[in-house]
JSON list of C-alpha atoms in Angstrom, two decimals:
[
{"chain": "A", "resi": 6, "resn": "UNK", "atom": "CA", "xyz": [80.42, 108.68, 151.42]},
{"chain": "A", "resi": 7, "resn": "UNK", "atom": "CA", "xyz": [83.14, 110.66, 149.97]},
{"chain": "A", "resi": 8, "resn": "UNK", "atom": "CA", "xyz": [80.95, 113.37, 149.39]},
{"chain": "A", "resi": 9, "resn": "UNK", "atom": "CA", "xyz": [80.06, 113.40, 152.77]},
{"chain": "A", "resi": 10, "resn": "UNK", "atom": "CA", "xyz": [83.20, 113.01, 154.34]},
{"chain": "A", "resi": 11, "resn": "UNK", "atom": "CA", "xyz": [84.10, 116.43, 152.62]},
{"chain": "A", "resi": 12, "resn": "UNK", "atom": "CA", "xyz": [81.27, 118.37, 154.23]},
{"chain": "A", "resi": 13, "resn": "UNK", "atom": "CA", "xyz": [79.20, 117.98, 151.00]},
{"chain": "A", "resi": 14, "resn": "UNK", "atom": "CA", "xyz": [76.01, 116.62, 152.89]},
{"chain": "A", "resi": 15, "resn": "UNK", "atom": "CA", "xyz": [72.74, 117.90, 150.80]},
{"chain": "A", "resi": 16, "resn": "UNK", "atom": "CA", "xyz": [75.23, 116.47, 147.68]},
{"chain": "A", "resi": 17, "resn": "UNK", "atom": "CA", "xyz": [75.96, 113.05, 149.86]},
{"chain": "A", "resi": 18, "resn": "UNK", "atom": "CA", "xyz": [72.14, 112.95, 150.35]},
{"chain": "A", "resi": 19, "resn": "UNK", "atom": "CA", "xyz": [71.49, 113.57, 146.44]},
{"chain": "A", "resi": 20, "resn": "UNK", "atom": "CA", "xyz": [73.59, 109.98, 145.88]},
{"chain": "A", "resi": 21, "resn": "UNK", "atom": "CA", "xyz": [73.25, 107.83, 148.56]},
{"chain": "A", "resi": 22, "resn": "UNK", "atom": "CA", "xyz": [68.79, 108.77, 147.16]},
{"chain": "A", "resi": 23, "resn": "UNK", "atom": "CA", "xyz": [69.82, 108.19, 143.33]},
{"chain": "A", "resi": 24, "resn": "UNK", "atom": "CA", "xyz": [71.56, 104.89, 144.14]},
{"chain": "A", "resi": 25, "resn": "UNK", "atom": "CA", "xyz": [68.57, 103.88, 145.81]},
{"chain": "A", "resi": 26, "resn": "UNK", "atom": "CA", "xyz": [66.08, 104.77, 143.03]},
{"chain": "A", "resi": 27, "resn": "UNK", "atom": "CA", "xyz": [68.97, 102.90, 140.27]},
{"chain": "A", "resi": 28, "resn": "UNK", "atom": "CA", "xyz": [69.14, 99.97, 142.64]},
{"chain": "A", "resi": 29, "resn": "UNK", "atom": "CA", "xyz": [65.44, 99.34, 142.85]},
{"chain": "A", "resi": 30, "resn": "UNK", "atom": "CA", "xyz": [64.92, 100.12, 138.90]},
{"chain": "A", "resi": 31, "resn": "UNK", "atom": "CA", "xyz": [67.78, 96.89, 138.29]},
{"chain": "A", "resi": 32, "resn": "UNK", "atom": "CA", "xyz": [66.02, 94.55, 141.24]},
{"chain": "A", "resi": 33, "resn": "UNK", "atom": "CA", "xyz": [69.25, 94.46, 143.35]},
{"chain": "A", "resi": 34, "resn": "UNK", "atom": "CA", "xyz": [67.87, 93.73, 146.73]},
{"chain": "A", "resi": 35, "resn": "UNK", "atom": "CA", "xyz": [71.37, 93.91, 148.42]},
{"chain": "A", "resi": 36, "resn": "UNK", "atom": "CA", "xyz": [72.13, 97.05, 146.90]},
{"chain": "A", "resi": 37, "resn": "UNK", "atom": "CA", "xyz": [68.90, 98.30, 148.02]},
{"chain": "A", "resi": 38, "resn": "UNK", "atom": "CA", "xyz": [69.04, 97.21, 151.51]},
{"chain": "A", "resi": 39, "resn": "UNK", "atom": "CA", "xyz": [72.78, 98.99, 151.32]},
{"chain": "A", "resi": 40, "resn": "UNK", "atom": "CA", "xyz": [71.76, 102.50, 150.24]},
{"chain": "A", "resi": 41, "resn": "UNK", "atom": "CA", "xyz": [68.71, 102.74, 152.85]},
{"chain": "A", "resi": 42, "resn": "UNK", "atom": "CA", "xyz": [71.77, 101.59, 155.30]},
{"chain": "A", "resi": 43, "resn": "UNK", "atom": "CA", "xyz": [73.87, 104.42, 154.20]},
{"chain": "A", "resi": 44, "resn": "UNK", "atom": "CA", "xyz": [70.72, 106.45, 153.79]},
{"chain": "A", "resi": 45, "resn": "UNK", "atom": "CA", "xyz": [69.83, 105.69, 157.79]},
{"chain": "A", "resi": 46, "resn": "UNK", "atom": "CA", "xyz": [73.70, 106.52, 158.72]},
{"chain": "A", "resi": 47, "resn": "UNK", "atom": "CA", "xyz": [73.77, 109.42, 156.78]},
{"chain": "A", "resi": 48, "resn": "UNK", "atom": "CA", "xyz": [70.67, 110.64, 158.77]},
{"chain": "A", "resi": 49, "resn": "UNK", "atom": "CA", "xyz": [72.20, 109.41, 162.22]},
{"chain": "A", "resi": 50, "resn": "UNK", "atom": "CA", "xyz": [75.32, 111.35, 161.68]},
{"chain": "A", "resi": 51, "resn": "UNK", "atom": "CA", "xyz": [73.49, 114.22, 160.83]},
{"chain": "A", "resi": 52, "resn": "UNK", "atom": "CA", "xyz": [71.35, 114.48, 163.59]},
{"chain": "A", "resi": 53, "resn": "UNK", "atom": "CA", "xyz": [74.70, 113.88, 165.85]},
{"chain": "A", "resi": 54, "resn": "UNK", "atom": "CA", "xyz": [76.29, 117.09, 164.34]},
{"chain": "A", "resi": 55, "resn": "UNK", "atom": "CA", "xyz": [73.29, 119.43, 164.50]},
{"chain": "A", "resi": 56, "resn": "UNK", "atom": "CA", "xyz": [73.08, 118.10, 168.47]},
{"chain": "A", "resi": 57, "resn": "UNK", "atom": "CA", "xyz": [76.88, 118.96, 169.06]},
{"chain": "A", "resi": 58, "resn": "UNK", "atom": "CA", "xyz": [76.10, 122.60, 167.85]}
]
């Protein structure tokens, strides 16, 4: 999130998918349901900046 809160979005993107993909390799089903939460919010908040432009 940090990453995105500093405008660094493609970067954000890069981490929020590689703790995904680390998550699933170790089984952690919370942590997996977590990043595709911060993957969906990431998207959301996206989308809500490219509409304000």
């Amino acid at each position: 999130m940090i990453a995105f809160n500093l405008g660094c979005s493609e970067q954000a993107k890069n981490y929020f998918e590689e703790s995904l993909d680390i998550r699933k390799k170790i089984g952690d089903k919370y942590g997996i349901a977590e990043s595709i939460n911060k993957l969906g919010s990431f998207t959301h908040s996206i989308k809500r900046r490219l509409r304000a432009f």
